[in-house]
């Protein structure tokens, strides 16, 4: 029976992957017909890749407007160059816009497979229905709108996702040297991916801390020690435990031996930052780090919107309101702090205010700019979204949650620009780790993603416009 179920799951997976790739190829064809010239950030990425394709690797040939490392271009050359040798294609064909964009479509196939393997590894396999749930979850995340859209343009999203997911998978299998190497590849696509290499190390540390914490709780239970009471008592207990744990040389040396490949990678990253004079290469004026705390709130809202079948329900709202009433002093303090962070740390990047091709421009203009009070009125929504996200992760250990939210904070808060692309990776990591939802909710989620994808692709391809001072065709996109 087990073998039969596994075989059936294999058929489901093959069918889902094949159908997704077929639809993607049809969409890719539509994109290629509509966009014969580089669009948006492609005006920097594509010429740079073509220079690499022609063998021009010197720094003098580098476009100063590019802010990421050359991982995408190096890998693209490694993929398309052998095609010219095997098939005898000309340089003009293999380094064409279409061929370079197709590299991301290949990454999307890899991402589909990695998502499936991660669901198999992360989620327990004890229910007969879980095979269908895993396939549906994989399919849903593979067509996640903000990720799926960029599979058809020459951006770093697909490759960045591929190496980060691959590093996470290897970490879960205990291959930490391989994981750190893949983390380095992810870093070469986007510098902020170093945070997800740290998350992989954090995953190992969280596992060991959880084991030690369970032992500690068992010891206290046997000794019948009086529990610590009062507000934030659980937090104080955990903080006390962490302090005691970190004072032990034996514990620290064990964690070092487990995570040294990641520590080496972080050391190399620090060397890069010192030598480069910062994280960003190229145009730094538009990518300055700041403490943009509301970015965390925007991520919570983004996650609530895209995971509403799992996070939003009458029972969830009732449970939240009941908890707010029960712990009203704590929630009052959280609300005051959130209002202060929105008041003092809300920033509007010049790109956000000026570029009307992005959906974020309209979100900002029609929600946040219309009335000043709106950004404060949304604070209860942010708090509910944050609680709902944390509640959906309660099956994970407290230390895993701590590592995840630290990494989430580090990857979102320093960004001044509100850009939905920056939320893709943390969202996917989050979505991988919540318990497998019921099939009905997954179908609802997949249906919503299909509708959003249809609308965004239709608008991008058909609802074009022009700026008054330019003859170029402009399109709406994420």
Short mmCIF file of C-alpha atoms in Angstrom, two decimals:
data_model
loop_
_atom_site.label_atom_id
_atom_site.label_comp_id
_atom_site.label_asym_id
_atom_site.label_seq_id
_atom_site.Cartn_x
_atom_site.Cartn_y
_atom_site.Cartn_z
CA UNK A 1 0.00 0.00 0.00
CA UNK A 2 2.84 2.38 0.93
CA UNK A 3 4.64 1.72 -2.37
CA UNK A 4 1.40 2.23 -4.30
CA UNK A 5 0.72 5.55 -2.56
CA UNK A 6 4.29 6.72 -3.24
CA UNK A 7 3.94 5.76 -6.90
CA UNK A 8 0.62 7.60 -7.14
CA UNK A 9 2.17 10.68 -5.52
CA UNK A 10 4.95 10.50 -8.11
CA UNK A 11 2.35 10.54 -10.90
CA UNK A 12 0.56 13.52 -9.32
CA UNK A 13 3.85 15.37 -8.98
CA UNK A 14 4.89 14.67 -12.60
CA UNK A 15 1.48 15.80 -13.88
CA UNK A 16 1.56 19.01 -11.81
CA UNK A 17 5.12 19.87 -12.89
CA UNK A 18 4.46 19.08 -16.57
CA UNK A 19 1.24 21.12 -16.70
CA UNK A 20 2.86 24.06 -14.91
CA UNK A 21 5.86 24.02 -17.26
CA UNK A 22 3.58 23.81 -20.33
CA UNK A 23 1.53 26.82 -19.17
CA UNK A 24 4.77 28.65 -18.34
CA UNK A 25 6.14 27.99 -21.84
CA UNK A 26 2.95 29.41 -23.40
CA UNK A 27 3.18 32.49 -21.19
CA UNK A 28 6.89 32.80 -21.97
CA UNK A 29 6.03 32.83 -25.67
CA UNK A 30 3.48 35.63 -25.07
CA UNK A 31 6.07 37.60 -23.07
CA UNK A 32 8.70 37.14 -25.78
CA UNK A 33 6.34 38.42 -28.50
CA UNK A 34 5.26 41.44 -26.43
CA UNK A 35 8.70 42.33 -25.00
CA UNK A 36 11.31 42.24 -27.73
CA UNK A 37 13.45 44.80 -25.89
CA UNK A 38 14.71 44.84 -22.27
CA UNK A 39 12.13 46.15 -19.79
CA UNK A 40 12.58 47.86 -16.40
CA UNK A 41 15.69 46.49 -14.59
CA UNK A 42 16.43 44.28 -17.60
CA UNK A 43 18.03 47.33 -19.25
CA UNK A 44 20.91 46.78 -16.79
CA UNK A 45 20.85 42.99 -16.39
CA UNK A 46 20.59 41.86 -20.02
CA UNK A 47 23.45 43.98 -21.52
CA UNK A 48 25.70 42.93 -18.60
CA UNK A 49 24.94 39.23 -19.21
CA UNK A 50 25.58 39.73 -22.94
CA UNK A 51 28.97 41.31 -22.19
CA UNK A 52 29.83 38.27 -20.06
CA UNK A 53 28.55 36.04 -22.87
CA UNK A 54 31.00 37.72 -25.24
CA UNK A 55 33.86 37.10 -22.78
CA UNK A 56 34.15 40.65 -21.40
CA UNK A 57 34.54 40.06 -17.66
CA UNK A 58 36.67 43.09 -16.69
CA UNK A 59 35.42 45.54 -14.05
CA UNK A 60 35.59 48.34 -16.62
CA UNK A 61 32.72 46.57 -18.42
CA UNK A 62 30.52 46.56 -15.29
CA UNK A 63 27.33 48.67 -15.31
CA UNK A 64 27.50 50.92 -12.20
CA UNK A 65 23.68 50.95 -11.92
CA UNK A 66 23.67 47.22 -11.00
CA UNK A 67 23.56 46.73 -7.22
CA UNK A 68 23.79 42.92 -6.99
CA UNK A 69 26.73 40.55 -7.49
CA UNK A 70 27.19 38.80 -10.88
CA UNK A 71 25.81 35.36 -9.95
CA UNK A 72 22.93 35.55 -12.44
CA UNK A 73 25.20 36.52 -15.35
CA UNK A 74 27.90 33.94 -14.57
CA UNK A 75 25.38 31.12 -14.28
CA UNK A 76 23.53 32.25 -17.42
CA UNK A 77 26.78 32.09 -19.40
CA UNK A 78 27.40 28.64 -17.93
CA UNK A 79 23.98 27.51 -19.21
CA UNK A 80 23.77 29.18 -22.64
CA UNK A 81 27.41 28.85 -23.76
CA UNK A 82 27.39 25.03 -23.90
CA UNK A 83 24.27 25.32 -26.11
CA UNK A 84 26.34 27.14 -28.73
CA UNK A 85 28.96 24.34 -28.66
CA UNK A 86 26.45 21.45 -28.65
CA UNK A 87 23.96 22.78 -31.21
CA UNK A 88 26.30 25.00 -33.16
CA UNK A 89 24.18 28.09 -32.51
CA UNK A 90 25.64 31.51 -33.22
CA UNK A 91 26.69 33.94 -30.47
CA UNK A 92 23.77 36.19 -31.41
CA UNK A 93 21.24 33.40 -30.73
CA UNK A 94 22.64 31.99 -27.47
CA UNK A 95 23.11 35.44 -25.92
CA UNK A 96 19.76 36.76 -27.12
CA UNK A 97 17.17 38.26 -24.77
CA UNK A 98 14.90 35.22 -25.16
CA UNK A 99 17.63 32.68 -24.31
CA UNK A 100 18.76 34.63 -21.24
CA UNK A 101 15.18 34.99 -20.00
CA UNK A 102 14.67 31.25 -20.55
CA UNK A 103 17.34 30.59 -17.89
CA UNK A 104 14.84 31.82 -15.27
CA UNK A 105 12.19 29.47 -16.64
CA UNK A 106 14.64 26.61 -16.05
CA UNK A 107 15.15 27.89 -12.50
CA UNK A 108 11.38 27.82 -12.01
CA UNK A 109 11.36 24.07 -12.79
CA UNK A 110 14.13 23.59 -10.22
CA UNK A 111 12.17 25.64 -7.69
CA UNK A 112 9.08 23.48 -8.22
CA UNK A 113 11.08 20.32 -7.49
CA UNK A 114 12.84 21.87 -4.47
CA UNK A 115 9.53 23.05 -3.00
CA UNK A 116 8.17 19.52 -3.28
CA UNK A 117 11.27 18.00 -1.62
CA UNK A 118 11.08 20.61 1.16
CA UNK A 119 7.41 19.85 1.81
CA UNK A 120 8.31 16.16 2.03
CA UNK A 121 11.09 16.91 4.49
CA UNK A 122 9.44 19.61 6.62
CA UNK A 123 5.92 18.20 6.84
CA UNK A 124 5.14 14.90 8.62
CA UNK A 125 3.97 12.03 6.40
CA UNK A 126 1.38 10.16 8.44
CA UNK A 127 -1.90 10.87 6.63
CA UNK A 128 -3.13 9.32 3.39
CA UNK A 129 -4.37 12.74 2.25
CA UNK A 130 -1.02 14.42 2.89
CA UNK A 131 0.39 13.39 -0.52
CA UNK A 132 -2.36 15.41 -2.28
CA UNK A 133 -1.83 18.25 0.21
CA UNK A 134 1.92 18.29 -0.50
CA UNK A 135 1.38 18.35 -4.28
CA UNK A 136 -1.23 21.12 -4.00
CA UNK A 137 0.99 23.11 -1.62
CA UNK A 138 3.95 22.74 -4.01
CA UNK A 139 1.86 23.81 -7.00
CA UNK A 140 0.44 26.76 -5.07
CA UNK A 141 3.84 28.07 -3.97
CA UNK A 142 5.33 27.47 -7.44
CA UNK A 143 2.71 29.83 -8.92
CA UNK A 144 2.86 32.30 -6.02
CA UNK A 145 2.06 35.53 -7.95
CA UNK A 146 4.99 37.78 -7.03
CA UNK A 147 7.48 34.95 -7.60
CA UNK A 148 5.86 33.44 -10.70
CA UNK A 149 5.70 36.75 -12.56
CA UNK A 150 9.48 37.21 -12.45
CA UNK A 151 10.12 33.78 -13.99
CA UNK A 152 9.48 35.45 -17.37
CA UNK A 153 11.84 38.41 -17.00
CA UNK A 154 15.62 38.50 -16.61
CA UNK A 155 15.59 39.30 -12.89
CA UNK A 156 17.44 37.66 -9.98
CA UNK A 157 14.30 36.34 -8.20
CA UNK A 158 14.12 32.80 -9.66
CA UNK A 159 17.84 32.04 -9.23
CA UNK A 160 17.94 33.62 -5.77
CA UNK A 161 14.99 31.44 -4.72
CA UNK A 162 16.57 28.31 -6.23
CA UNK A 163 19.86 28.52 -4.34
CA UNK A 164 18.22 29.60 -1.06
CA UNK A 165 15.71 26.73 -1.15
CA UNK A 166 18.48 24.29 -2.13
CA UNK A 167 20.63 25.51 0.79
CA UNK A 168 17.68 25.12 3.18
CA UNK A 169 17.00 21.57 1.92
CA UNK A 170 20.64 20.54 2.37
CA UNK A 171 20.60 22.05 5.86
CA UNK A 172 17.56 19.95 6.79
CA UNK A 173 19.35 16.84 5.54
CA UNK A 174 22.40 17.74 7.65
CA UNK A 175 24.73 18.48 4.69
CA UNK A 176 25.92 21.78 6.14
CA UNK A 177 29.04 22.24 3.98
CA UNK A 178 26.91 21.86 0.84
CA UNK A 179 24.27 24.13 2.34
CA UNK A 180 26.84 26.88 3.06
CA UNK A 181 28.24 26.56 -0.49
CA UNK A 182 24.73 26.93 -1.94
CA UNK A 183 24.17 29.82 0.45
CA UNK A 184 27.23 31.49 -1.09
CA UNK A 185 25.68 30.98 -4.56
CA UNK A 186 22.48 32.60 -3.28
CA UNK A 187 24.55 35.50 -1.92
CA UNK A 188 26.08 35.93 -5.39
CA UNK A 189 22.54 36.50 -6.72
CA UNK A 190 21.47 38.89 -3.98
CA UNK A 191 23.51 40.04 -0.99
CA UNK A 192 20.59 39.90 1.48
CA UNK A 193 20.43 36.12 0.95
CA UNK A 194 23.23 35.89 3.51
CA UNK A 195 20.43 36.25 6.07
CA UNK A 196 18.88 32.97 4.88
CA UNK A 197 22.26 31.23 5.19
CA UNK A 198 22.24 32.48 8.80
CA UNK A 199 18.68 31.12 9.07
CA UNK A 200 20.00 27.68 8.05
CA UNK A 201 22.57 27.90 10.85
CA UNK A 202 19.78 29.11 13.15
CA UNK A 203 17.75 26.06 12.21
CA UNK A 204 20.56 23.82 13.54
CA UNK A 205 20.96 25.92 16.69
CA UNK A 206 17.18 25.96 17.31
CA UNK A 207 17.11 22.16 17.13
CA UNK A 208 19.83 21.83 19.77
CA UNK A 209 18.26 24.51 21.99
CA UNK A 210 14.88 22.77 21.79
CA UNK A 211 16.44 19.47 22.92
CA UNK A 212 18.20 21.21 25.84
CA UNK A 213 15.01 23.13 26.74
CA UNK A 214 12.95 19.94 26.91
CA UNK A 215 15.57 18.39 29.19
CA UNK A 216 15.50 21.51 31.39
CA UNK A 217 11.69 21.44 31.65
CA UNK A 218 11.76 17.74 32.55
CA UNK A 219 14.38 18.41 35.25
CA UNK A 220 12.27 21.22 36.75
CA UNK A 221 9.21 19.00 36.68
CA UNK A 222 11.04 16.26 38.58
CA UNK A 223 12.48 18.75 41.10
CA UNK A 224 9.02 20.38 41.45
CA UNK A 225 10.42 23.90 41.37
CA UNK A 226 7.84 26.72 41.65
CA UNK A 227 7.08 28.22 38.21
CA UNK A 228 7.98 31.85 37.40
CA UNK A 229 4.79 33.93 37.33
CA UNK A 230 3.80 37.37 36.09
CA UNK A 231 3.64 39.17 32.73
CA UNK A 232 6.08 37.92 30.08
CA UNK A 233 6.99 35.01 32.42
CA UNK A 234 7.55 32.63 29.49
CA UNK A 235 9.88 35.15 27.86
CA UNK A 236 11.86 35.58 31.08
CA UNK A 237 12.21 31.80 31.50
CA UNK A 238 13.53 31.41 27.95
CA UNK A 239 15.91 34.36 28.33
CA UNK A 240 17.24 32.88 31.58
CA UNK A 241 17.70 29.50 29.89
CA UNK A 242 19.55 31.07 26.93
CA UNK A 243 21.92 32.94 29.23
CA UNK A 244 22.75 29.78 31.19
CA UNK A 245 23.11 27.73 27.98
CA UNK A 246 25.43 30.27 26.33
CA UNK A 247 27.72 30.37 29.39
CA UNK A 248 28.71 26.75 28.80
CA UNK A 249 31.87 26.32 26.72
CA UNK A 250 30.80 22.75 25.90
CA UNK A 251 27.51 23.96 24.40
CA UNK A 252 29.16 26.74 22.38
CA UNK A 253 31.89 24.46 21.03
CA UNK A 254 29.27 21.88 19.99
CA UNK A 255 27.26 24.57 18.14
CA UNK A 256 30.44 25.88 16.50
CA UNK A 257 31.38 22.42 15.21
CA UNK A 258 27.88 22.04 13.76
CA UNK A 259 27.65 25.48 12.14
CA UNK A 260 31.24 26.35 11.18
CA UNK A 261 30.53 26.30 7.40
CA UNK A 262 27.90 29.02 7.93
CA UNK A 263 30.22 30.95 10.27
CA UNK A 264 32.92 30.85 7.57
CA UNK A 265 30.38 32.14 5.03
CA UNK A 266 29.35 35.01 7.35
CA UNK A 267 33.05 35.82 7.89
CA UNK A 268 33.56 36.03 4.10
CA UNK A 269 30.47 38.25 3.89
CA UNK A 270 31.95 40.58 6.53
CA UNK A 271 35.22 40.73 4.55
CA UNK A 272 33.21 41.61 1.44
CA UNK A 273 31.37 44.42 3.30
CA UNK A 274 34.65 45.87 4.62
CA UNK A 275 36.44 45.69 1.23
CA UNK A 276 33.39 46.94 -0.68
CA UNK A 277 32.59 49.65 1.87
CA UNK A 278 29.00 48.43 2.23
CA UNK A 279 26.55 45.70 1.22
CA UNK A 280 25.43 47.33 -2.04
CA UNK A 281 27.69 47.46 -5.09
CA UNK A 282 27.17 49.98 -7.88
CA UNK A 283 24.43 52.60 -7.32
CA UNK A 284 24.31 53.03 -3.54
CA UNK A 285 22.46 56.36 -3.46
CA UNK A 286 19.10 54.65 -4.04
CA UNK A 287 19.74 51.69 -1.70
CA UNK A 288 20.66 53.21 1.64
CA UNK A 289 19.89 51.14 4.74
CA UNK A 290 17.63 52.63 7.41
CA UNK A 291 15.44 51.49 10.31
CA UNK A 292 12.16 51.15 8.42
CA UNK A 293 10.19 49.26 11.10
CA UNK A 294 6.83 49.43 9.26
CA UNK A 295 8.35 47.12 6.61
CA UNK A 296 7.64 44.33 9.11
CA UNK A 297 4.00 45.45 9.27
CA UNK A 298 3.79 45.54 5.46
CA UNK A 299 5.14 41.98 5.34
CA UNK A 300 2.49 40.86 7.86
CA UNK A 301 -0.23 42.46 5.69
CA UNK A 302 1.26 40.93 2.53
CA UNK A 303 1.27 37.47 4.17
CA UNK A 304 -2.28 37.90 5.49
CA UNK A 305 -3.45 38.83 1.98
CA UNK A 306 -1.78 35.90 0.19
CA UNK A 307 -2.43 33.31 2.95
CA UNK A 308 -5.92 34.47 3.90
CA UNK A 309 -7.47 30.95 3.59
CA UNK A 310 -5.15 29.83 6.42
CA UNK A 311 -4.88 33.03 8.48
CA UNK A 312 -8.29 34.67 8.24
CA UNK A 313 -11.47 33.04 9.59
CA UNK A 314 -14.24 33.94 12.07
CA UNK A 315 -12.80 31.52 14.64
CA UNK A 316 -9.33 33.10 14.29
CA UNK A 317 -10.76 36.60 14.78
CA UNK A 318 -12.77 35.46 17.84
CA UNK A 319 -9.66 33.79 19.34
CA UNK A 320 -7.63 36.97 18.72
CA UNK A 321 -10.24 39.27 20.31
CA UNK A 322 -10.54 36.92 23.29
CA UNK A 323 -6.76 36.98 23.76
CA UNK A 324 -6.66 40.77 23.43
CA UNK A 325 -9.27 41.08 26.21
CA UNK A 326 -7.45 38.55 28.39
CA UNK A 327 -4.05 40.24 27.94
CA UNK A 328 -5.25 43.78 27.33
CA UNK A 329 -2.32 45.49 29.08
CA UNK A 330 0.23 43.64 26.92
CA UNK A 331 -1.71 44.40 23.73
CA UNK A 332 -2.13 48.03 24.78
CA UNK A 333 1.66 48.33 25.14
CA UNK A 334 2.19 46.57 21.76
CA UNK A 335 -0.29 48.97 20.11
CA UNK A 336 1.41 52.05 21.58
CA UNK A 337 4.85 50.82 20.45
CA UNK A 338 3.48 50.04 16.95
CA UNK A 339 1.88 53.49 16.65
CA UNK A 340 5.18 55.10 17.66
CA UNK A 341 7.12 53.03 15.09
CA UNK A 342 4.66 53.99 12.35
CA UNK A 343 4.84 57.66 13.39
CA UNK A 344 8.63 57.98 13.59
CA UNK A 345 9.94 55.36 11.16
CA UNK A 346 7.70 55.47 8.08
CA UNK A 347 9.70 56.28 4.94
CA UNK A 348 8.65 56.78 1.33
CA UNK A 349 11.44 56.01 -1.15
CA UNK A 350 11.72 58.28 -4.20
CA UNK A 351 11.14 55.24 -6.49
CA UNK A 352 7.91 54.42 -4.64
CA UNK A 353 6.59 57.96 -5.17
CA UNK A 354 7.74 58.37 -8.77
CA UNK A 355 7.41 55.01 -10.58
CA UNK A 356 3.76 54.45 -11.54
CA UNK A 357 4.54 51.10 -13.21
CA UNK A 358 4.57 49.24 -9.89
CA UNK A 359 1.50 48.19 -7.88
CA UNK A 360 3.15 49.51 -4.71
CA UNK A 361 2.89 53.04 -6.19
CA UNK A 362 -0.92 52.72 -6.22
CA UNK A 363 -1.09 51.03 -2.81
CA UNK A 364 0.88 53.93 -1.35
CA UNK A 365 -0.95 56.66 -3.25
CA UNK A 366 -4.49 55.39 -2.68
CA UNK A 367 -4.16 53.96 0.83
CA UNK A 368 -1.36 55.69 2.74
CA UNK A 369 -1.18 59.10 1.05
CA UNK A 370 -4.90 59.75 0.76
CA UNK A 371 -5.40 60.31 4.50
CA UNK A 372 -2.59 60.69 7.04
CA UNK A 373 -4.57 58.83 9.72
CA UNK A 374 -4.88 55.64 7.61
CA UNK A 375 -1.38 54.43 8.49
CA UNK A 376 -2.33 54.57 12.19
CA UNK A 377 -5.77 53.01 11.72
CA UNK A 378 -4.11 49.99 10.07
CA UNK A 379 -2.08 49.19 13.23
CA UNK A 380 -4.75 46.78 14.65
CA UNK A 381 -4.70 44.95 11.28
CA UNK A 382 -0.89 44.66 11.50
CA UNK A 383 -1.12 43.30 15.06
CA UNK A 384 -3.79 40.77 14.09
CA UNK A 385 -1.75 39.70 11.02
CA UNK A 386 1.42 39.32 13.13
CA UNK A 387 -0.43 37.30 15.79
CA UNK A 388 -2.11 35.11 13.15
CA UNK A 389 1.26 34.38 11.49
CA UNK A 390 2.85 33.53 14.86
CA UNK A 391 -0.18 31.40 15.78
CA UNK A 392 0.09 29.42 12.51
CA UNK A 393 3.74 28.64 13.38
CA UNK A 394 3.01 27.37 16.92
CA UNK A 395 3.76 23.80 15.80
CA UNK A 396 7.40 24.92 15.43
CA UNK A 397 9.57 25.31 18.53
CA UNK A 398 9.92 28.66 20.31
CA UNK A 399 13.58 28.78 19.25
CA UNK A 400 12.77 28.13 15.58
CA UNK A 401 10.25 30.97 15.74
CA UNK A 402 12.83 33.21 17.39
CA UNK A 403 15.39 32.48 14.62
CA UNK A 404 12.79 32.99 11.87
CA UNK A 405 11.50 36.32 13.19
CA UNK A 406 15.05 37.63 13.78
CA UNK A 407 15.92 36.79 10.16
CA UNK A 408 12.63 38.27 8.94
CA UNK A 409 13.36 41.48 10.87
CA UNK A 410 16.92 41.67 9.51
CA UNK A 411 15.91 41.12 5.89
CA UNK A 412 12.95 43.54 5.81
CA UNK A 413 13.50 46.43 8.25
CA UNK A 414 16.74 47.91 6.74
CA UNK A 415 15.02 48.30 3.32
CA UNK A 416 13.80 51.84 2.66
CA UNK A 417 11.93 50.91 -0.54
CA UNK A 418 8.56 49.17 -0.24
CA UNK A 419 8.90 46.43 -2.86
CA UNK A 420 6.82 43.24 -2.86
CA UNK A 421 9.75 41.31 -4.38
CA UNK A 422 11.63 41.65 -1.07
CA UNK A 423 8.87 39.68 0.68
CA UNK A 424 9.00 36.61 -1.61
CA UNK A 425 11.69 34.58 0.18
CA UNK A 426 10.50 35.13 3.77
CA UNK A 427 6.94 34.38 2.64
CA UNK A 428 7.95 31.08 1.00
CA UNK A 429 10.00 30.03 4.07
CA UNK A 430 6.99 30.86 6.27
CA UNK A 431 4.53 29.02 4.02
CA UNK A 432 6.72 25.91 3.91
CA UNK A 433 6.69 25.62 7.69
CA UNK A 434 3.02 25.99 8.61
CA UNK A 435 1.11 22.69 9.01
CA UNK A 436 -0.35 21.37 5.76
CA UNK A 437 -3.77 23.03 5.41
CA UNK A 438 -6.91 21.06 4.46
CA UNK A 439 -7.39 20.36 0.74
CA UNK A 440 -10.38 22.74 0.52
CA UNK A 441 -8.25 25.68 1.73
CA UNK A 442 -5.41 24.75 -0.60
CA UNK A 443 -7.78 24.67 -3.57
CA UNK A 444 -9.12 28.09 -2.52
CA UNK A 445 -5.57 29.46 -2.22
CA UNK A 446 -4.54 28.01 -5.59
CA UNK A 447 -7.69 29.39 -7.24
CA UNK A 448 -6.99 32.87 -5.84
CA UNK A 449 -3.37 32.72 -7.03
CA UNK A 450 -4.56 31.67 -10.51
CA UNK A 451 -6.96 34.66 -10.64
CA UNK A 452 -4.27 37.11 -9.44
CA UNK A 453 -1.77 35.69 -11.97
CA UNK A 454 -4.29 35.92 -14.80
CA UNK A 455 -5.08 39.56 -13.96
CA UNK A 456 -1.43 40.62 -13.54
CA UNK A 457 -0.34 38.92 -16.78
CA UNK A 458 -3.33 40.29 -18.68
CA UNK A 459 -2.70 43.85 -17.42
CA UNK A 460 1.05 43.59 -18.09
CA UNK A 461 0.64 42.33 -21.65
CA UNK A 462 -2.44 44.29 -22.75
CA UNK A 463 -2.91 47.45 -20.65
CA UNK A 464 0.11 49.43 -21.80
CA UNK A 465 0.60 53.18 -21.51
CA UNK A 466 3.16 55.90 -22.30
CA UNK A 467 4.74 58.67 -20.29
CA UNK A 468 4.30 62.21 -21.70
CA UNK A 469 8.06 62.70 -22.21
CA UNK A 470 8.84 59.24 -23.63
CA UNK A 471 7.87 57.13 -26.64
CA UNK A 472 8.61 53.86 -24.79
CA UNK A 473 5.75 51.49 -23.99
CA UNK A 474 5.22 51.17 -20.21
CA UNK A 475 3.54 48.28 -18.41
CA UNK A 476 2.14 47.62 -14.91
CA UNK A 477 3.97 45.01 -12.83
CA UNK A 478 4.75 43.86 -9.30
#
